[in-house]
XYZ file of C-alpha atoms in Angstrom:
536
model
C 65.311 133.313 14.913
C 67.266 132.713 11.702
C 70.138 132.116 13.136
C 69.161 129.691 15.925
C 67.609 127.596 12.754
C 70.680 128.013 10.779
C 72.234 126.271 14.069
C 70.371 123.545 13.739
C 70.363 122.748 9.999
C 74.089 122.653 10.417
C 74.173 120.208 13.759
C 74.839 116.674 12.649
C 75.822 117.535 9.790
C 79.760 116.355 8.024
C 82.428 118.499 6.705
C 81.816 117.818 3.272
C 78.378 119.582 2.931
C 80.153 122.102 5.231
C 82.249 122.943 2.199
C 80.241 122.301 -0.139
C 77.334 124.855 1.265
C 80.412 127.218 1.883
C 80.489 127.709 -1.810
C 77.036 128.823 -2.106
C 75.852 132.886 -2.017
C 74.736 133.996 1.230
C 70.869 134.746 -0.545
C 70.189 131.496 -1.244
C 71.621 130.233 2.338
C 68.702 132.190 3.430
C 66.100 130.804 1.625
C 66.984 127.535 2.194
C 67.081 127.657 6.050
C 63.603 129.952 5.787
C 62.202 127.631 3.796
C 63.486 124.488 6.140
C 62.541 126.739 8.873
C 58.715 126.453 8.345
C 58.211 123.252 6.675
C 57.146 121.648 9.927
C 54.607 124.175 9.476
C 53.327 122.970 6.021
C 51.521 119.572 5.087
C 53.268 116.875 4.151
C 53.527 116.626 -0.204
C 53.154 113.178 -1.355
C 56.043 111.609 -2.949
C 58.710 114.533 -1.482
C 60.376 113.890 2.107
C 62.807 115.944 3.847
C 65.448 113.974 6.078
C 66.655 115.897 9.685
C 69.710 115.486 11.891
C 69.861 112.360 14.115
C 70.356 114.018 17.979
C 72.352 112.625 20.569
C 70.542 113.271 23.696
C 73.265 110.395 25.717
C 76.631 110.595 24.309
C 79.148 108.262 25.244
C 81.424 110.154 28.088
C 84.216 108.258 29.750
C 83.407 106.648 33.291
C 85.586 107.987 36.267
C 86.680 104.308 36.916
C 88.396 103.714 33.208
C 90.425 107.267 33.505
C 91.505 106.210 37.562
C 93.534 102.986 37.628
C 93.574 103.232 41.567
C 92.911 105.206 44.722
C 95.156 107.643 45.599
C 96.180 107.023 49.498
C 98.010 110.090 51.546
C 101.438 109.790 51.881
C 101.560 110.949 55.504
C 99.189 107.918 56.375
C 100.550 105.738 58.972
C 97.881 102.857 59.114
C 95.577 101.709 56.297
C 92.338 100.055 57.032
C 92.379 98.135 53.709
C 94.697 95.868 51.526
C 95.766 98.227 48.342
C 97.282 97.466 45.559
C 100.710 97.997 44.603
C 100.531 100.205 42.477
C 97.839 102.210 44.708
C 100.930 101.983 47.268
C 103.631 103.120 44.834
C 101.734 105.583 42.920
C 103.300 109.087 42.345
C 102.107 111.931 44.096
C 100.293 114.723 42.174
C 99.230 118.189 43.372
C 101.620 121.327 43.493
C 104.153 121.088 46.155
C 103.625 123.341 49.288
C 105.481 126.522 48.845
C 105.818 126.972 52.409
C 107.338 123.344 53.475
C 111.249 123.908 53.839
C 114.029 121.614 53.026
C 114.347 119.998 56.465
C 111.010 119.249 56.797
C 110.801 118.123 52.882
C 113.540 115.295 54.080
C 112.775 112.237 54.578
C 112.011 110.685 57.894
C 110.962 107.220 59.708
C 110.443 109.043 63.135
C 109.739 111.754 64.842
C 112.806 113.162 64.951
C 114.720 112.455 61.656
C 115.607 109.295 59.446
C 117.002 106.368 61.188
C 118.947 104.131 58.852
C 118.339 100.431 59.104
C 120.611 98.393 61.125
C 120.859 95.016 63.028
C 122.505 94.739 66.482
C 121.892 91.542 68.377
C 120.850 92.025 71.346
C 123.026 89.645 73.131
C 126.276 91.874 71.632
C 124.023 95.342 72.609
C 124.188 94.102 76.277
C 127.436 92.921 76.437
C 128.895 96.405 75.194
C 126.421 98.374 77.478
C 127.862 96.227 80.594
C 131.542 96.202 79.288
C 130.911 100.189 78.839
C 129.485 100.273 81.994
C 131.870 98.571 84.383
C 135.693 99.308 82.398
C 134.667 102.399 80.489
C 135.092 101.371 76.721
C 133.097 99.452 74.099
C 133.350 98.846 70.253
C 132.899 101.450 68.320
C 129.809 100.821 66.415
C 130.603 102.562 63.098
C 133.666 100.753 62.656
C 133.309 96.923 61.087
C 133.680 94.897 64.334
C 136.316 92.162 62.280
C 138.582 95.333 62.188
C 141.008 95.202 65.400
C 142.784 97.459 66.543
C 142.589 100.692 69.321
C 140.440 102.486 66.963
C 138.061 100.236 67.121
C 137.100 100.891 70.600
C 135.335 104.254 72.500
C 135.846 105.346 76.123
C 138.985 104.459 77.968
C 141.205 103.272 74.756
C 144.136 102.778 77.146
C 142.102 100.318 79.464
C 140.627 98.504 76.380
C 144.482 97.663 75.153
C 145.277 96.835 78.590
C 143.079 94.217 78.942
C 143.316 93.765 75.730
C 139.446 94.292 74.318
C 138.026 91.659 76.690
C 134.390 92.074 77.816
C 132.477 91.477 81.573
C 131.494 88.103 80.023
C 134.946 86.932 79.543
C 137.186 86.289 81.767
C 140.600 87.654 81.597
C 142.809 84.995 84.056
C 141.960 82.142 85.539
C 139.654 81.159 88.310
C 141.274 80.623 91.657
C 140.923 76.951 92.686
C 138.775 76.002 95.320
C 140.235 75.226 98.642
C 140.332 71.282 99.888
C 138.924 69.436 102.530
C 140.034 67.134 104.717
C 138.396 63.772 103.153
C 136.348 62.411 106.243
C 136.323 58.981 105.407
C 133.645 56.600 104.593
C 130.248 57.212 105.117
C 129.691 53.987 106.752
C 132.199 54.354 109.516
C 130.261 56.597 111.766
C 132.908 57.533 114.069
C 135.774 58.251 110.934
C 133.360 60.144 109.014
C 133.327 63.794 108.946
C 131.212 64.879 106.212
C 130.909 68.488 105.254
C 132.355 68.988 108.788
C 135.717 68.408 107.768
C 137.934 71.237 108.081
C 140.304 72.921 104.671
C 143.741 71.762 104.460
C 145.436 75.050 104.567
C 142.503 75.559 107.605
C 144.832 77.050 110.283
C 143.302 76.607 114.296
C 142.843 80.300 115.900
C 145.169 80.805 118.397
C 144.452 82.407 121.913
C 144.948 86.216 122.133
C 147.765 87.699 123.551
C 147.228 90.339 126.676
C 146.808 93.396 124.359
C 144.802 92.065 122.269
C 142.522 90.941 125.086
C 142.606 94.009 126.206
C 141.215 95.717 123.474
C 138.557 92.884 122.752
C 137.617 94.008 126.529
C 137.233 97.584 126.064
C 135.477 96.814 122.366
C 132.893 94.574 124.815
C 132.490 97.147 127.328
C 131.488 99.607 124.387
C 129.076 97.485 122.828
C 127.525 96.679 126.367
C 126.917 100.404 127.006
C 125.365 101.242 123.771
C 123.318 98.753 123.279
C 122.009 99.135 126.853
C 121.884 95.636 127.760
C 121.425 96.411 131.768
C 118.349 97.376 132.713
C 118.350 100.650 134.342
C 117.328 100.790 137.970
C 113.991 102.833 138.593
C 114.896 106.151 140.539
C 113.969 106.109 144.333
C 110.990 107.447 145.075
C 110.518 110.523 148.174
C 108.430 113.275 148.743
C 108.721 116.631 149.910
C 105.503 118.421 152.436
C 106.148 122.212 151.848
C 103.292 122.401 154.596
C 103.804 122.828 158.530
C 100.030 121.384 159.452
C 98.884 118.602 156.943
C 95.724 118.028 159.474
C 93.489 120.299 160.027
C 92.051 120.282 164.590
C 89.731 117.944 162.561
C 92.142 115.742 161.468
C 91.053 116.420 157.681
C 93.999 116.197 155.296
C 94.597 118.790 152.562
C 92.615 116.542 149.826
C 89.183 117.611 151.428
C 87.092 120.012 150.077
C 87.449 123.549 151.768
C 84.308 125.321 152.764
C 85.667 128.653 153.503
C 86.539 129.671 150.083
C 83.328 131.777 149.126
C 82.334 128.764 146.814
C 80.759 126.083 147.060
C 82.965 123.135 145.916
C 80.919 119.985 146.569
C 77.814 120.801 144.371
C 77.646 119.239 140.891
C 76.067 121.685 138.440
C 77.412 123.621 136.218
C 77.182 127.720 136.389
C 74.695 129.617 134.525
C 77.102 131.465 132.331
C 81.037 131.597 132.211
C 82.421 134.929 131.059
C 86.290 135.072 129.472
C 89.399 135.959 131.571
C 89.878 139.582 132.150
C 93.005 140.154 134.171
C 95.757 137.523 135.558
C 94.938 136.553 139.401
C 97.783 134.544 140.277
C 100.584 132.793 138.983
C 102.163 129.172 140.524
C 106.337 129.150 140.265
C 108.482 125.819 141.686
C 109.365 123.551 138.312
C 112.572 124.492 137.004
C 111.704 123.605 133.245
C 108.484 123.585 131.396
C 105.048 121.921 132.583
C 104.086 118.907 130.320
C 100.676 118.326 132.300
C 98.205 119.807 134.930
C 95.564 118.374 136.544
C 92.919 119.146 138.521
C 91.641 117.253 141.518
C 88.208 115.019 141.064
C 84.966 116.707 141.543
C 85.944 119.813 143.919
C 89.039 121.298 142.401
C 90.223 122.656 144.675
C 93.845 121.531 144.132
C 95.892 121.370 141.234
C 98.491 118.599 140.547
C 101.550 119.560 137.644
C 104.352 117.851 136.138
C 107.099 119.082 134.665
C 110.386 118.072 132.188
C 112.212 118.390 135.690
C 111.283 115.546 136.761
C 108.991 116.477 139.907
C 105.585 116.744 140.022
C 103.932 119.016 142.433
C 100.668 119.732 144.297
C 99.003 123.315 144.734
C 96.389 124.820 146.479
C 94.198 126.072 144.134
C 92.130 128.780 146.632
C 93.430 130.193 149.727
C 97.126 131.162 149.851
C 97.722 128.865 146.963
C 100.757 127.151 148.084
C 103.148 124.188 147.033
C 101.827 121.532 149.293
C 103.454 118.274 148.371
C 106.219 117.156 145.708
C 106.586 114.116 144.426
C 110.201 113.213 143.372
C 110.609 109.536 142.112
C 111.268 109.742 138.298
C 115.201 110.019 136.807
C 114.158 111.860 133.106
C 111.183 114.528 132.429
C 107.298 113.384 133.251
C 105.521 113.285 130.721
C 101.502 112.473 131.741
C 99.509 112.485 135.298
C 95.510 111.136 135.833
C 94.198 110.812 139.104
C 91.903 108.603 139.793
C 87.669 108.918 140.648
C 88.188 109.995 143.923
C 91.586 112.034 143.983
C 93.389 109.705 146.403
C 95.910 107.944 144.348
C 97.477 109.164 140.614
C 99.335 107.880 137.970
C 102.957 109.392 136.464
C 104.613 108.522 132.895
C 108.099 109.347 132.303
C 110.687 108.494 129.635
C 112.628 106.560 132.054
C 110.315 104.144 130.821
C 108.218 104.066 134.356
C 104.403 104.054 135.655
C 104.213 104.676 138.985
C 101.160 105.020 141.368
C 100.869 107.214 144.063
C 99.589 108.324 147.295
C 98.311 112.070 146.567
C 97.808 111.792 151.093
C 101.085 110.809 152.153
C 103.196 111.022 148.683
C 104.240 107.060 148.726
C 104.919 104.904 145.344
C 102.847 102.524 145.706
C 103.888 100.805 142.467
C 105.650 100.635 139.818
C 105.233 99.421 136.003
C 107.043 98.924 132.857
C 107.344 97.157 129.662
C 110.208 98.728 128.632
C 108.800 101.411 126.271
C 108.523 105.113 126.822
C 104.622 105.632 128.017
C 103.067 109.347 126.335
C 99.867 108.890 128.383
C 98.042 107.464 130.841
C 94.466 106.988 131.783
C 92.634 105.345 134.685
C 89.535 103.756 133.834
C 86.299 106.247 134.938
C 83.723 103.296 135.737
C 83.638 103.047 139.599
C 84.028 98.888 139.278
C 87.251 99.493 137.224
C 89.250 101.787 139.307
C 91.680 98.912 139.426
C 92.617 98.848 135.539
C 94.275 101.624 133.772
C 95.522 102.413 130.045
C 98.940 103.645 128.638
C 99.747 104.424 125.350
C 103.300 103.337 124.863
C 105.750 104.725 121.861
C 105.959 101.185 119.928
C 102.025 101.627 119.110
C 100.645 99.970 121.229
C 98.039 100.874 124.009
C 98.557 98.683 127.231
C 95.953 97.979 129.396
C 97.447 97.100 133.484
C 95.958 95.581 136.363
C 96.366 97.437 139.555
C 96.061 94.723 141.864
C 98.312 92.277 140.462
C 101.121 94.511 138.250
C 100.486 92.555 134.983
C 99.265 93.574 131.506
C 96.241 92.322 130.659
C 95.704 93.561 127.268
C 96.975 95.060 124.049
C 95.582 96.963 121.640
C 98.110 97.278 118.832
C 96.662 98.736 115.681
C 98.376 102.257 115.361
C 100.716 102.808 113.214
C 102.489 105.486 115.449
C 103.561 106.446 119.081
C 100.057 106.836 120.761
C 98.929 110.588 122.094
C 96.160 110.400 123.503
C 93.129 108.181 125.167
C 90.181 109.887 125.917
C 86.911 107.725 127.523
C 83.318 108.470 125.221
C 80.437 107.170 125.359
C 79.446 106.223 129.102
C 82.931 104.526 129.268
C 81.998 101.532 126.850
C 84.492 103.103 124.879
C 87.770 105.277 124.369
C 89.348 106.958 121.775
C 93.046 107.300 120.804
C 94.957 109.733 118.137
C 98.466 108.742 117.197
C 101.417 109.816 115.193
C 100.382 108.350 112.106
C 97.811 110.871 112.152
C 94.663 108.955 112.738
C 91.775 108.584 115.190
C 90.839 105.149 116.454
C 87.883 104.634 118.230
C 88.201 100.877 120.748
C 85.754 98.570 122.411
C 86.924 98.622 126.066
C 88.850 95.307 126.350
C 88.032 94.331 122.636
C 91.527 94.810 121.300
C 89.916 95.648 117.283
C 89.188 99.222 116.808
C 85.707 99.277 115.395
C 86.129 102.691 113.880
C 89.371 104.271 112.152
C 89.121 107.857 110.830
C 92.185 108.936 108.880
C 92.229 111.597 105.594
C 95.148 112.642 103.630
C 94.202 116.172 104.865
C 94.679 115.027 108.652
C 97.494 115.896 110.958
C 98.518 113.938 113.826
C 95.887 115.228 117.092
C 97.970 115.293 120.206
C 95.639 117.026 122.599
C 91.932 115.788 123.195
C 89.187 117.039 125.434
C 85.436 115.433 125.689
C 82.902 118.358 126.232
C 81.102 118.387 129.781
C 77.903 117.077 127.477
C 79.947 114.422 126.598
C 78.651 114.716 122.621
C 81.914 115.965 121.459
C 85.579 115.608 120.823
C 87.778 118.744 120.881
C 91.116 117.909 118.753
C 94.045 119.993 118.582
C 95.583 119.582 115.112
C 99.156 120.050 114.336
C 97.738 122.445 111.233
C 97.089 125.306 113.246
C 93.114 124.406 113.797
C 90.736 122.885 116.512
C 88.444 119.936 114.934
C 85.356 118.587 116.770
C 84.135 115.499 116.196
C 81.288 114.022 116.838
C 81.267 111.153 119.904
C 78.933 109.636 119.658
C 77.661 106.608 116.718
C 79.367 107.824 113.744
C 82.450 109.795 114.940
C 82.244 111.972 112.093
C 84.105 115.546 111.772
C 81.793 118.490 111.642
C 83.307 120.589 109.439
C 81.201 123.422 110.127
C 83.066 123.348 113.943
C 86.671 124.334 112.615
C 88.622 126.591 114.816
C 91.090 128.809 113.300
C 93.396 131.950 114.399
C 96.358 130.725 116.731
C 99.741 129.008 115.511
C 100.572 125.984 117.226
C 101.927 124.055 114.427
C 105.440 122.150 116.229
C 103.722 121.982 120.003
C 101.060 120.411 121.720
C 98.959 122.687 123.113
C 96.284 121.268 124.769
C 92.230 122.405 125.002
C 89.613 122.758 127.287
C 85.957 123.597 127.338
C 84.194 126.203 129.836
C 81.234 124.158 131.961
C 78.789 126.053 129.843
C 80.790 125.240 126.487
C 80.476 128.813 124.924
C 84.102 129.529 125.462
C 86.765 126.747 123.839
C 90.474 128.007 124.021
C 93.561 126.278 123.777
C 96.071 125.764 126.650
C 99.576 125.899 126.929
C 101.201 124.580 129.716
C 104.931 126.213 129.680
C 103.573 128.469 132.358
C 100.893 127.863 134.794
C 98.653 130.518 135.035
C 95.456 130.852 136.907
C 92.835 133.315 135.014
């Protein structure tokens, strides 16, 4: 307690009564701070005051502000939001230096990857040395002063740059040739005198005519040009037909296109089987084309014969029951066939080839009844199903386009050009109001019959082109055989949409066309291919 009072006596107090109190004995120290201690304690005596210390409570301190003359910015600060002084800009760094920073990343830089020193190149000269550079191989050298000549000053090809003697693209090293001279034609009144930018050069000399080599090989350069560019039309192939049969009447006088009755099955009736059960062992097998089948067919309602073509350029009718025999072939095409339809009723059918041909025929008696062409390689061909249109048929042609023909008078009567690609397919949906078409360009176009607009066009960057197509027998889907190893159905009718929960997968087919069918039923779906006919 004493010595906390002593504390206090001696706060606020100078160094004089420091020293002179320092001279005093220690007793009397004592008493005076006891006796200073408790005088607060004692009443006040009249006429006898005792003065204390004055305390501070609120010194004055020194404001941040007065000791900092300015903010401090970071040196590694690209952009400031503010307008700083200059001497908040130039002000020295403080702070220890990192230990750990080494001396080529203590150096200075202006960029990312080291110190660029400041330099001024117009860019009219920058250009001109680029191009010069670029076309003769040498330019100035830009660390030497540019008033200095001499072969040191340049870079690249020194030799070429004292050969032409330093010169740039934009200067010219001799002088422009002079134009040639025309003939002056006169006044431009004098109608007859006046030739006008007609005339001919002076130094113009008149061609003379060729002697008899020279004609000669002009000839044979003619003859060339006349055979590969194909300017004659070639001549369709001659059509014949060949009966492999002895009898083609039967004591009825019934051709082979009607419907046998001694077969064990009844071919004219219209409903489908109960249940179809998968192939178990091979039953026959139909040889006669020389190269592979593109296309089979079978005949309208009964089926009971089976029209092929093939890349030999024949196409050939079988029995499909009985002693399955060749009947008829049909020879009339000069290069491979590539597509066959018959029509409702079986009688007539149509052949594509890449000679560039649609014929019609007589499936009876084998004649070409006509031909047509528009000069384009047809991939496939499709009669019309409604009864009143048997006349009118649709190809789809290699330049895009899907051509629509008139039987009856050998004309095209429409066009429906909106692919993109060679056309693969047409396939008839929806009661026949409509067909659909899959191209190259790896789409699916759904057409208005004789509305040449396609009202729907399906195409993902996931799609491959579709070349085989098959409606079911309910006529609610599409079967497509993509070129990415899979079988897609979409819907057909409204929305056209792919049901992705439908995706067939297992076989490789990727690089051929193999084409698909569905069993009457439609439990069984299988992909065909035609290189060899088989009959399961």
């Amino acid at each position: 307690m004493s010595a906390v009072m002593s504390s206090l006596v001696s706060y606020g107090s100078d160094s004089d009564s420091d020293n002179d109190s320092g001279s005093d004995s220690g007793a009397e120290k004592v008493q005076s701070v006891e006796s200073d201690a408790t005088a607060h304690l004692k009443p006040l005596q009249p006429g006898k005051t005792m003065s204390l210390a004055v305390l501070n409570s609120a010194p004055e301190v020194a404001v941040k502000e007065s000791v900092e003359t300015g903010t401090h910015l970071d040196p590694s600060l690209k952009e400031v939001s503010y307008n700083p002084t200059y001497e908040t800009m130039f002000a020295p760094e403080f702070g220890p230096t990192n230990p750990f920073r080494s001396q080529q990343m203590a150096a200075p830089r202006n960029m990312l990857s080291g110190y660029a020193e400041p330099a001024h190149v117009n860019d009219f000269m920058f250009e001109q040395q680029r191009r010069t550079f670029s076309t003769f191989g040498y330019a100035l050298d830009p660390s030497v002063d540019t008033h200095q000549a001499g072969s040191y000053s340049y870079i690249g090809a020194v030799d070429e740059a004292e050969k032409n003697k330093g010169l740039t693209v934009f200067e010219s090293g001799g002088k422009k040739p002079e134009k040639r001279k025309k003939v002056k034609g006169g006044d431009a009144g004098e109608i007859d005198n006046f030739l006008g930018p007609w005339a001919k050069y002076v130094d113009e000399k008149d061609v003379a005519k060729p002697t008899e080599e020279e004609q000669k090989e002009l000839d044979e350069i003619t003859a060339k040009r006349q055979k590969k560019g194909r300017n004659e039309e070639e001549a369709p192939a001659e059509e014949k037909t060949i009966l492999h049969v002895k009898d083609m009447y039967d004591y009825q006088g019934r051709s082979y296109l009607h419907a046998p009755q001694d077969v064990g099955v009844n071919l004219r009736t219209a409903d489908a089987p109960d249940k179809c059960y998968l192939p178990k062992k091979q039953i026959h097998v139909w040889s006669g084309h020389t190269k592979g089948v593109s296309a089979i067919r079978l005949f309208p309602k009964s089926g009971h014969l089976l029209l092929s073509s093939s890349m030999d350029c024949k196409i050939k009718l079988w029995e499909v029951y009985s002693e399955r025999r060749c009947i008829r072939t049909f020879i009339g095409h000069s290069k491979a066939v590539r597509d066959i339809c018959f029509n409702n009723t079986g009688t007539q059918f149509l052949s594509a080839g890449y000679d560039r041909y649609l014929k019609l025929w007589d499936s009876e008696t084998g004649q070409c009844i006509s031909r047509f062409t528009n000069r384009k390689v047809p991939y496939c061909v499709k009669f019309n199903p409604d009864e009143d249109k048997q006349n009118l048929f649709v190809a789809g042609m290699s330049d895009k386009k899907i051509v629509q023909w008139d039987i009856r008078t050998g004309e095209v009567v429409q066009e429906y050009d909106r692919h993109l690609g060679a056309v693969n397919t047409i396939t008839f949906v929806d009661e026949n109001r409509r067909f659909v078409s899959t191209s190259d360009d790896k789409s699916l176009r759904v057409w208005e019959w004789d509305i040449p607009v396609d009202f729907k066009y399906i195409a993902e960057p996931s799609m491959h082109s579709m070349p085989a197509v098959t409606l079911s027998p309910n006529g609610k889907w599409l079967a497509c055989q993509s070129m990415d190893n899979q079988i897609l159905i979409f819907g057909a009718q409204n929305r056209f949409r792919l049901n992705k929960k439908k995706v067939f997968k297992g076989h490789m087919v990727a690089g051929y066309a193999c084409q698909v069918d569905f069993s009457p039923d439609m439990s069984p779906l299988s992909p065909q291919s035609f290189q060899q006919m088989e009959n399961w």
